[in-house]
mmCIF file of C-alpha atoms in Angstrom:
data_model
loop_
_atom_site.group_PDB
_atom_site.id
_atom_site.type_symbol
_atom_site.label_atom_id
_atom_site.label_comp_id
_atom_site.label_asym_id
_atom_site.label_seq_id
_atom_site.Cartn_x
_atom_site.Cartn_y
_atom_site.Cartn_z
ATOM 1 C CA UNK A 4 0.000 0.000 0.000
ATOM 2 C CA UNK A 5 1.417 3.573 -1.194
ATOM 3 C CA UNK A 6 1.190 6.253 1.650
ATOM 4 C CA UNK A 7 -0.249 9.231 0.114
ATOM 5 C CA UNK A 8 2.815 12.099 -0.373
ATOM 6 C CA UNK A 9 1.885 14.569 2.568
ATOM 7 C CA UNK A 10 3.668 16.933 4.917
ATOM 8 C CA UNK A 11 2.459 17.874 8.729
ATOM 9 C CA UNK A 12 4.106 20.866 10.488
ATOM 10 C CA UNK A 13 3.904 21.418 14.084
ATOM 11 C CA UNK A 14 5.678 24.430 16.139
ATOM 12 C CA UNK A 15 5.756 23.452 20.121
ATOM 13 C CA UNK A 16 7.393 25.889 22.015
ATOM 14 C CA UNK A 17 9.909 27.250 19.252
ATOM 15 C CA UNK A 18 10.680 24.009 18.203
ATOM 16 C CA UNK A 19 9.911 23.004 14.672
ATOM 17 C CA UNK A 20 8.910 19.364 13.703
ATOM 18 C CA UNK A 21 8.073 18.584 10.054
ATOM 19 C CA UNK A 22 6.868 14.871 8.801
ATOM 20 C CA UNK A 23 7.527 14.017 5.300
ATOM 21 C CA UNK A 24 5.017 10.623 4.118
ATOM 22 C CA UNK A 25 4.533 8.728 1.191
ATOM 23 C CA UNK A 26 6.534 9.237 -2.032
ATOM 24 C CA UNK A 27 8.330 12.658 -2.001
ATOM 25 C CA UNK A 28 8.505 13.881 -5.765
ATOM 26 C CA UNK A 29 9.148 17.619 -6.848
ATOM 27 C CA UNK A 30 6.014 17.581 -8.449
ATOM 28 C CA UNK A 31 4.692 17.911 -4.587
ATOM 29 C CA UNK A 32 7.537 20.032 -3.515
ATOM 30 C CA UNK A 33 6.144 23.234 -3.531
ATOM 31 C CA UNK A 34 4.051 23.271 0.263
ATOM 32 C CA UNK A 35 7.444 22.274 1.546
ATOM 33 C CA UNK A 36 9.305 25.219 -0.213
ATOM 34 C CA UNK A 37 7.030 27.450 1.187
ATOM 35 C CA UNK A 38 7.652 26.134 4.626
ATOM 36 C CA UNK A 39 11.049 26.191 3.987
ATOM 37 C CA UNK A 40 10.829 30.023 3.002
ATOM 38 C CA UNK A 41 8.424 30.823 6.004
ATOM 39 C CA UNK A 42 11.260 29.392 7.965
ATOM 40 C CA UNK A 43 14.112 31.139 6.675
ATOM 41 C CA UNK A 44 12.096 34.742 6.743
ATOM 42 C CA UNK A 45 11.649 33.717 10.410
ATOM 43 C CA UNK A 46 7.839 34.112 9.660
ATOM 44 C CA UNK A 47 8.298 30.706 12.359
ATOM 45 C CA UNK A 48 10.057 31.007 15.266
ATOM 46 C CA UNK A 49 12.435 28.183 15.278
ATOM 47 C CA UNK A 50 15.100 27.153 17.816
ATOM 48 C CA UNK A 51 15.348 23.723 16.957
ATOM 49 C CA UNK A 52 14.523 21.365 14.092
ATOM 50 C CA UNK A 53 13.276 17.862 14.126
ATOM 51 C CA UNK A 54 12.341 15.896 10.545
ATOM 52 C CA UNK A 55 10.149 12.519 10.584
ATOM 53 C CA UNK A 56 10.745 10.293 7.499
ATOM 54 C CA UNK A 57 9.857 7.354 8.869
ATOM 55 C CA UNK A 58 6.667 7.168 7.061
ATOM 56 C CA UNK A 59 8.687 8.556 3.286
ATOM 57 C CA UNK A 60 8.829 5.342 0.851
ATOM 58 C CA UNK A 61 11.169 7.201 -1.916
ATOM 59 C CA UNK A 62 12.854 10.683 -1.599
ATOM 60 C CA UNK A 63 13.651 12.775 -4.992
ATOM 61 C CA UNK A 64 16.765 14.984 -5.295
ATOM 62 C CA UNK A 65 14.990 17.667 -4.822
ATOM 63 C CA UNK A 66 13.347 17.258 -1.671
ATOM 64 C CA UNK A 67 16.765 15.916 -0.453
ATOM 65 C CA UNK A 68 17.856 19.170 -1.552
ATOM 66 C CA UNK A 69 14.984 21.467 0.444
ATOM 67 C CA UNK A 70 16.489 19.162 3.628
ATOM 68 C CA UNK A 71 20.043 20.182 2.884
ATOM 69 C CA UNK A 72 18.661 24.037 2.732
ATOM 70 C CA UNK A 73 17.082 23.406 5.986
ATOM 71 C CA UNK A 74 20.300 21.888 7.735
ATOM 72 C CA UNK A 75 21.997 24.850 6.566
ATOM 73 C CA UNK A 76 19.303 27.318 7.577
ATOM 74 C CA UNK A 77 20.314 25.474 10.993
ATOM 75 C CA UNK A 78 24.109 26.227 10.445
ATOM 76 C CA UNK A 79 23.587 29.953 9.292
ATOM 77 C CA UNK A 80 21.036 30.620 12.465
ATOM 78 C CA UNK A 81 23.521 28.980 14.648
ATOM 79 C CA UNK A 82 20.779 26.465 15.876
ATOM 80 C CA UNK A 83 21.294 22.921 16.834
ATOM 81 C CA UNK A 84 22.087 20.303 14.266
ATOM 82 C CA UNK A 85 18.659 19.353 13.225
ATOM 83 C CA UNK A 86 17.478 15.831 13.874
ATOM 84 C CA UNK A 87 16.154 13.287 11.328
ATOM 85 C CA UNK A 88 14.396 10.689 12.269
ATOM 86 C CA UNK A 89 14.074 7.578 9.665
ATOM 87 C CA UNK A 90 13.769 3.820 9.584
ATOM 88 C CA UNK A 91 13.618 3.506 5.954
ATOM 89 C CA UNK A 92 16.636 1.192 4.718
ATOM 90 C CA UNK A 93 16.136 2.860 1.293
ATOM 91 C CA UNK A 94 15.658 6.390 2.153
ATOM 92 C CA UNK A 95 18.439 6.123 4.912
ATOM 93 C CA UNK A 96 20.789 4.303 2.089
ATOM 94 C CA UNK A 97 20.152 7.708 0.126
ATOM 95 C CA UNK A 98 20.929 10.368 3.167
ATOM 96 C CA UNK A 99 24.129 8.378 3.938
ATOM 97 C CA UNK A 100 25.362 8.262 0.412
ATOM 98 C CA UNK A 101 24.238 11.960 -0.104
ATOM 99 C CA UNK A 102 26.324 12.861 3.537
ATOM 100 C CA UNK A 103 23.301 13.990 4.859
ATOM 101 C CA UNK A 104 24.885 12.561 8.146
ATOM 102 C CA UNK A 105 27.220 15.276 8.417
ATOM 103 C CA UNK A 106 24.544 17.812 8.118
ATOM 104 C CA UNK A 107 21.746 16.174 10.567
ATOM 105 C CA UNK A 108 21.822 13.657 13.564
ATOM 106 C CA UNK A 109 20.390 10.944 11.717
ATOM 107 C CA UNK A 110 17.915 8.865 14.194
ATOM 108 C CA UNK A 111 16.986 5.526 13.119
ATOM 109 C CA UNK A 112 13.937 4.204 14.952
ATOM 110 C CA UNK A 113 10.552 5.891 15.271
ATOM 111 C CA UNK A 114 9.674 9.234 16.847
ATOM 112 C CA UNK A 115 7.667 9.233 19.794
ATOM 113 C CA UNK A 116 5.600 12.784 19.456
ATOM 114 C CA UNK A 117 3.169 13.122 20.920
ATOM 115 C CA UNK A 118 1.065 16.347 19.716
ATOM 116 C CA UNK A 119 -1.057 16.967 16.588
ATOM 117 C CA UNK A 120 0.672 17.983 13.000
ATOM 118 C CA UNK A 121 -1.380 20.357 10.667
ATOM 119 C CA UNK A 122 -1.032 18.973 7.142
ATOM 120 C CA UNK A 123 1.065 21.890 4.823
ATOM 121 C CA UNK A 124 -1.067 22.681 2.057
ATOM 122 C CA UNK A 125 0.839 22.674 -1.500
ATOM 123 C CA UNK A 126 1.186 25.931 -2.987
ATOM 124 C CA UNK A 127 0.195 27.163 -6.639
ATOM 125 C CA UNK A 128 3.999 27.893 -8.539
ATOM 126 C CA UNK A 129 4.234 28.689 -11.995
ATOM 127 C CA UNK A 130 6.660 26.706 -14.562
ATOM 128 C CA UNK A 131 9.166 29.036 -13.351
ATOM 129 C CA UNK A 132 8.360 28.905 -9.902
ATOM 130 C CA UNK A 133 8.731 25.188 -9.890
ATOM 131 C CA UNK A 134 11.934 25.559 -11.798
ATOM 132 C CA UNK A 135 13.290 27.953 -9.786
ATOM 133 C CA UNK A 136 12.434 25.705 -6.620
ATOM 134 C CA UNK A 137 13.801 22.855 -7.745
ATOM 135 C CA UNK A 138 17.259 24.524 -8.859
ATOM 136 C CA UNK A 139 17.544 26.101 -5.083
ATOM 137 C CA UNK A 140 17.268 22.334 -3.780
ATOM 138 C CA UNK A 141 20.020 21.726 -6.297
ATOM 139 C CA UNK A 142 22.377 24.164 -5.355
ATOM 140 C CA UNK A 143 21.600 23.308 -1.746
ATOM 141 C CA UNK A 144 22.757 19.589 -2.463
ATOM 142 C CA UNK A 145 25.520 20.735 -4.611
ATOM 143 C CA UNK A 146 27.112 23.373 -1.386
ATOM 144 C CA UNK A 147 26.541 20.187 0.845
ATOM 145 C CA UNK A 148 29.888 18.107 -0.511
ATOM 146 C CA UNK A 149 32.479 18.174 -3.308
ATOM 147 C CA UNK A 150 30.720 14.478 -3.868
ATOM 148 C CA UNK A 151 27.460 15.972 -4.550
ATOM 149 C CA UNK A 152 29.059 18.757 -6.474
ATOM 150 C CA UNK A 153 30.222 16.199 -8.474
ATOM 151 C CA UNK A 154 27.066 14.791 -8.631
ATOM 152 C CA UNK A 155 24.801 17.247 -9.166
ATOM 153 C CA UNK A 156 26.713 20.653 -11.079
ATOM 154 C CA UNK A 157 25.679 19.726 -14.358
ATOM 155 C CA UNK A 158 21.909 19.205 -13.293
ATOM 156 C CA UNK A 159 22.009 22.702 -11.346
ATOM 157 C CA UNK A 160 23.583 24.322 -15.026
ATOM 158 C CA UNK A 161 20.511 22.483 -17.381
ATOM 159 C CA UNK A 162 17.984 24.338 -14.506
ATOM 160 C CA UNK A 163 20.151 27.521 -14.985
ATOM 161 C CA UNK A 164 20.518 27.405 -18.801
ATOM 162 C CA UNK A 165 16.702 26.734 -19.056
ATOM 163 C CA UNK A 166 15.338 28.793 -16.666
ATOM 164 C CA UNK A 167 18.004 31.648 -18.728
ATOM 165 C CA UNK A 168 19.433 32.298 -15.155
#
């Protein structure tokens, strides 16, 4: 059985917990870059950051890359390493190979929360919105590591030559 894609927010007492289900594709990226910008324009008060992917059956680059921006949102704030909860083999086979481990204290066993999540609604982007979201997560993934650099350059220069950045 395939776990809808959805994503539940929840502030308690300045500290920010976000659950990512189901199959995480760009195509249903866009609630979590808005959350992501809310975040950053400290629109949410956050001291400390806690992500739940034990429920995630597949992750896309991209939404790897919105976690990366949110690690380093962490790092720029000078907040706690955030902490990622997942007990995925795949998805945890991904964050390891993508050295999401030196960016997040990767938890492997499930989160025991125990307070309500309001689901983040997804957001209406244009082409260029989308595009434009999905080359931030790239250059997020790509400032992570020279690996991912490696990795993922020539996919943030396509976005860049198409979207005539």
């Amino acid at each position: 059985m395939t776990i809808p894609h959805q994503i539940f927010f929840a502030c308690v007492e300045q500290s920010c917990y976000i659950k990512l289900c189901g199959e995480l594709r760009y195509t249903h990226a866009t609630g979590m870059d808005d959350l992501l910008a809310r975040l950053v324009s400290k629109e949410i008060a956050c001291d400390r950051l806690v992500i739940d992917l034990n429920q995630a059956s597949f992750i896309d680059s991209t939404h790897i890359g919105m976690l990366a921006s949110l690690a380093r949102f962490c790092q720029q704030q000078q907040l706690p390493k955030p902490t990622l909860f997942s007990t995925q083999a795949e998805v945890n086979t991904l964050l390891y190979g993508l050295c999401l481990d030196q960016a997040f204290d990767i938890i492997e066993q499930p989160t025991m929360q125990q307070f309500s999540m309001d689901p983040v609604a997804e957001k209406n982007y244009s082409e260029q919105q989308q595009g434009l979201m999905i080359l931030r997560a790239h250059q997020a993934l790509v400032a992570l590591n020279d690996k991912n650099k490696s990795a993922f350059q020539p996919v943030v220069d396509l976005l860049k030559q198409q979207l005539g950045e």
